[in-house]
C-alpha positions as a printed NumPy array, in Angstrom:
array([[ -5.045, -30.317,  61.539],
       [ -7.366, -31.778,  58.997],
       [ -9.382, -28.698,  58.605],
       [ -5.882, -27.175,  57.784],
       [ -4.848, -29.743,  55.278],
       [ -8.373, -29.259,  53.684],
       [ -7.923, -25.867,  53.429],
       [ -4.394, -25.699,  52.015],
       [ -5.436, -28.598,  49.636],
       [ -8.188, -26.188,  48.44 ],
       [ -5.994, -23.618,  48.177],
       [ -3.507, -25.727,  45.738],
       [ -6.563, -26.512,  43.81 ],
       [ -7.948, -23.049,  43.245],
       [ -4.365, -21.896,  42.369],
       [ -3.929, -24.699,  39.863],
       [ -7.184, -23.912,  38.223],
       [ -6.597, -20.211,  38.196],
       [ -3.151, -21.043,  36.604],
       [ -4.678, -22.971,  33.9  ],
       [ -7.307, -20.54 ,  33.317],
       [ -4.832, -17.916,  32.881],
       [ -2.519, -19.619,  30.485],
       [ -5.39 , -20.726,  28.256],
       [ -6.339, -17.292,  28.18 ],
       [ -2.808, -16.339,  27.072],
       [ -2.895, -18.881,  24.787],
       [ -6.277, -17.9  ,  23.281],
       [ -4.949, -13.991,  23.046],
       [ -1.599, -15.256,  21.362],
       [ -3.411, -16.73 ,  18.633],
       [ -5.617, -13.748,  18.101],
       [ -2.409, -11.521,  18.242],
       [ -0.391, -13.824,  15.821],
       [ -3.313, -14.027,  13.104],
       [ -2.652, -10.725,  11.49 ],
       [  0.859, -10.95 ,  11.49 ],
       [  1.184, -14.418,   9.973],
       [  1.789, -12.508,   6.731],
       [  5.438, -13.357,   5.864],
       [  4.872, -15.138,   2.881],
       [  3.598, -13.536,  -0.066],
       [  1.119, -10.919,  -0.458],
       [ -0.332, -10.059,  -3.711],
       [ -2.659,  -6.992,  -4.416],
       [ -4.64 ,  -6.274,  -7.47 ],
       [ -6.797,  -3.213,  -7.533],
       [ -8.185,   0.208,  -9.339],
       [ -7.376,   3.538,  -8.788],
       [ -9.265,   7.13 ,  -9.27 ],
       [ -6.203,   9.151, -10.315],
       [ -6.594,  13.033,  -9.874],
       [ -3.485,  15.193, -11.394],
       [ -2.706,  18.034,  -9.342],
       [ -0.188,  20.923,  -8.732],
       [  0.965,  23.968, -10.426],
       [  2.472,  22.095, -13.381],
       [  1.317,  20.605, -16.569],
       [ -0.476,  17.617, -14.62 ],
       [ -2.375,  19.611, -12.493],
       [ -3.199,  22.27 , -15.286],
       [ -3.635,  20.558, -18.036],
       [ -4.584,  16.437, -17.702],
       [ -8.014,  15.022, -16.698],
       [ -8.629,  12.78 , -13.921],
       [ -9.236,   9.173, -14.994],
       [ -9.143,   5.443, -13.839],
       [ -5.865,   3.477, -13.018],
       [ -4.54 ,  -0.042, -12.272],
       [ -2.42 ,  -1.22 ,  -9.306],
       [ -0.411,  -4.661,  -8.784],
       [  1.75 ,  -4.925,  -5.735],
       [  3.61 ,  -7.909,  -4.228],
       [  5.232,  -8.112,  -0.855],
       [  6.796,  -9.76 ,   1.848],
       [  6.987,  -9.38 ,   5.48 ],
       [ 10.971,  -9.007,   6.552],
       [ 11.241, -12.074,   8.742],
       [  9.018, -12.308,  11.686],
       [  8.498,  -8.506,  11.938],
       [  6.009,  -6.163,  10.925],
       [  8.092,  -4.49 ,   8.28 ],
       [  7.027,  -5.121,   4.629],
       [  9.328,  -5.114,   1.268],
       [  7.765,  -4.947,  -2.016],
       [  7.514,  -3.627,  -5.765],
       [  4.417,  -1.845,  -7.081],
       [  3.19 ,  -1.203, -10.77 ],
       [  0.891,   1.422, -11.095],
       [ -0.5  ,   3.002, -14.287],
       [ -3.441,   5.552, -15.758],
       [ -4.448,   7.308, -18.755],
       [ -5.313,  10.751, -19.088],
       [ -7.386,  13.1  , -21.517],
       [ -5.223,  16.483, -22.472],
       [ -7.493,  19.45 , -21.453],
       [ -5.552,  22.066, -24.073],
       [ -3.337,  20.409, -26.754],
       [ -1.414,  23.652, -27.639],
       [  0.252,  23.634, -24.159],
       [  1.762,  20.529, -24.405],
       [  2.522,  19.333, -28.026],
       [ -0.834,  18.566, -29.983],
       [ -1.273,  15.38 , -28.267],
       [ -4.702,  14.544, -26.931],
       [ -4.005,  11.864, -24.469],
       [ -0.823,  10.729, -21.998],
       [ -0.197,   7.193, -20.5  ],
       [  1.261,   7.491, -17.269],
       [  2.814,   4.454, -15.689],
       [  5.453,   3.61 , -12.684],
       [  7.172,   0.359, -11.309],
       [  9.676,   0.52 ,  -8.305],
       [  9.919,  -0.613,  -4.83 ],
       [  8.763,   0.093,  -1.398],
       [  9.085,  -0.355,   2.017],
       [  6.122,  -0.236,   4.971],
       [  5.273,  -1.226,   8.344],
       [  1.986,  -2.665,   9.344],
       [ -0.002,  -1.563,  12.446],
       [ -2.826,  -3.749,  13.919],
       [ -5.279,  -1.937,  15.406],
       [ -7.716,  -4.471,  15.964],
       [ -7.76 ,  -8.284,  15.176],
       [ -8.33 ,  -8.18 ,  11.409],
       [ -8.188,  -4.4  ,  10.807],
       [ -4.578,  -3.091,   9.83 ],
       [ -2.913,  -0.018,   8.805],
       [  0.115,   0.403,   6.577],
       [  2.093,   3.294,   5.482],
       [  4.718,   3.13 ,   2.97 ],
       [  7.302,   4.96 ,   0.862],
       [  8.397,   3.922,  -2.384],
       [ 11.019,   5.024,  -5.357],
       [ 10.854,   3.794,  -8.834],
       [ 10.91 ,   4.705, -12.642],
       [  8.13 ,   6.484, -14.256],
       [  7.045,   6.862, -17.809],
       [  4.877,   9.286, -19.88 ],
       [  3.546,   8.063, -23.231],
       [  2.371,  10.193, -26.056],
       [  1.123,   9.88 , -29.466],
       [  0.874,  12.237, -32.548],
       [ -0.317,  11.09 , -35.855],
       [  0.446,   7.486, -34.909],
       [  4.034,   8.612, -33.982],
       [  4.688,   7.81 , -30.293],
       [  7.051,   9.359, -28.051],
       [  7.875,   9.11 , -24.188],
       [  9.573,  10.918, -21.112],
       [ 10.641,   9.228, -18.374],
       [ 12.082,   9.836, -15.034],
       [ 12.18 ,   9.074, -11.431],
       [  9.362,   8.76 ,  -9.102],
       [  8.59 ,   8.993,  -5.362],
       [  5.445,   8.214,  -3.487],
       [  3.789,   7.918,  -0.163],
       [  0.788,   5.616,   0.761],
       [ -1.454,   4.851,   3.499],
       [ -3.393,   1.736,   3.481],
       [ -6.086,   0.297,   5.489],
       [ -7.285,  -3.372,   4.78 ],
       [ -9.734,  -5.592,   6.353],
       [ -8.878,  -9.26 ,   6.391],
       [-11.992, -11.898,   6.133],
       [ -9.801, -14.895,   6.624],
       [ -6.127, -15.484,   6.869],
       [ -5.803, -15.574,   2.876],
       [ -7.74 , -12.742,   1.632],
       [ -8.546,  -9.119,   2.259],
       [ -9.872,  -6.208,   0.842],
       [ -7.801,  -2.957,   0.955],
       [ -8.235,   1.092,   0.214],
       [ -5.481,   3.524,   0.249],
       [ -4.235,   6.932,  -0.953],
       [ -1.166,   7.492,  -2.752],
       [  0.503,  10.865,  -3.192],
       [  2.726,  10.217,  -6.437],
       [  5.573,  12.908,  -7.346],
       [  7.389,  12.552, -10.748],
       [ 10.579,  14.368, -11.715],
       [ 10.898,  13.898, -15.485],
       [ 14.272,  14.068, -17.632],
       [ 13.553,  16.308, -20.416],
       [ 14.879,  19.121, -22.683],
       [ 13.027,  22.317, -22.08 ],
       [ 13.776,  25.98 , -21.696],
       [ 15.182,  26.988, -18.064],
       [ 12.032,  29.163, -17.505],
       [  9.634,  25.896, -17.987],
       [ 11.554,  23.532, -16.046],
       [  9.444,  23.907, -12.987],
       [  6.075,  23.391, -14.936],
       [  7.294,  20.566, -17.472],
       [  9.555,  18.469, -15.358],
       [  7.488,  17.714, -12.643],
       [  4.519,  15.959, -12.172],
       [  1.718,  15.41 ,  -9.361],
       [ -1.059,  13.026,  -8.728],
       [ -3.169,  11.846,  -5.887],
       [ -4.376,   8.068,  -6.31 ],
       [ -7.463,   6.401,  -4.29 ],
       [ -7.421,   2.979,  -4.522],
       [ -9.77 ,   0.282,  -3.886],
       [ -8.757,  -3.722,  -4.346],
       [ -8.114,  -7.297,  -3.054],
       [ -5.342,  -8.768,  -1.265],
       [ -3.989, -12.419,  -1.435],
       [ -1.892, -13.971,   1.048],
       [ -0.067, -17.239,  -0.17 ]])
């Protein structure tokens, strides 16, 4: 009987130790899992872009590639991986053939708008964030000290990979497909060529989580 009691007591001790270890392991995993999710405050991203015009329109045929700037503010929707935010991007492009676009030699492209995205966490500190956005785009040109602009609507698709070194700081790289649709008066046969513009933006920058 004493032997059975000792065995039973030993079994309870072993079960208790196992349960404690399992609970500790779950807490550890929970902390690791919540580290990349703890972004439901304010995300600020600042970076530079390499912007390549593309497509069979005036952008792809007649604008040179250049550097650009990108600024984003976003936040997580409640406790979910869904992101909502706003973005401003800009770039300045030299004109290849002035006679095709109106004798100006440079155009300044910028857009501002809102976006929605979703964070995927493939590892503890590594994040993949696709997003889609819509906003207002402007092309600004100057001829003999006189400036004029064309504007319209832009849609963009963005894919981003970021790495968090600590909770509040990360590096990111992204690729954005920017599609612009302009409101301008041109002959009907030239609308497809001049009323749309397309760019691919390769970005690199830093992200701060506040």
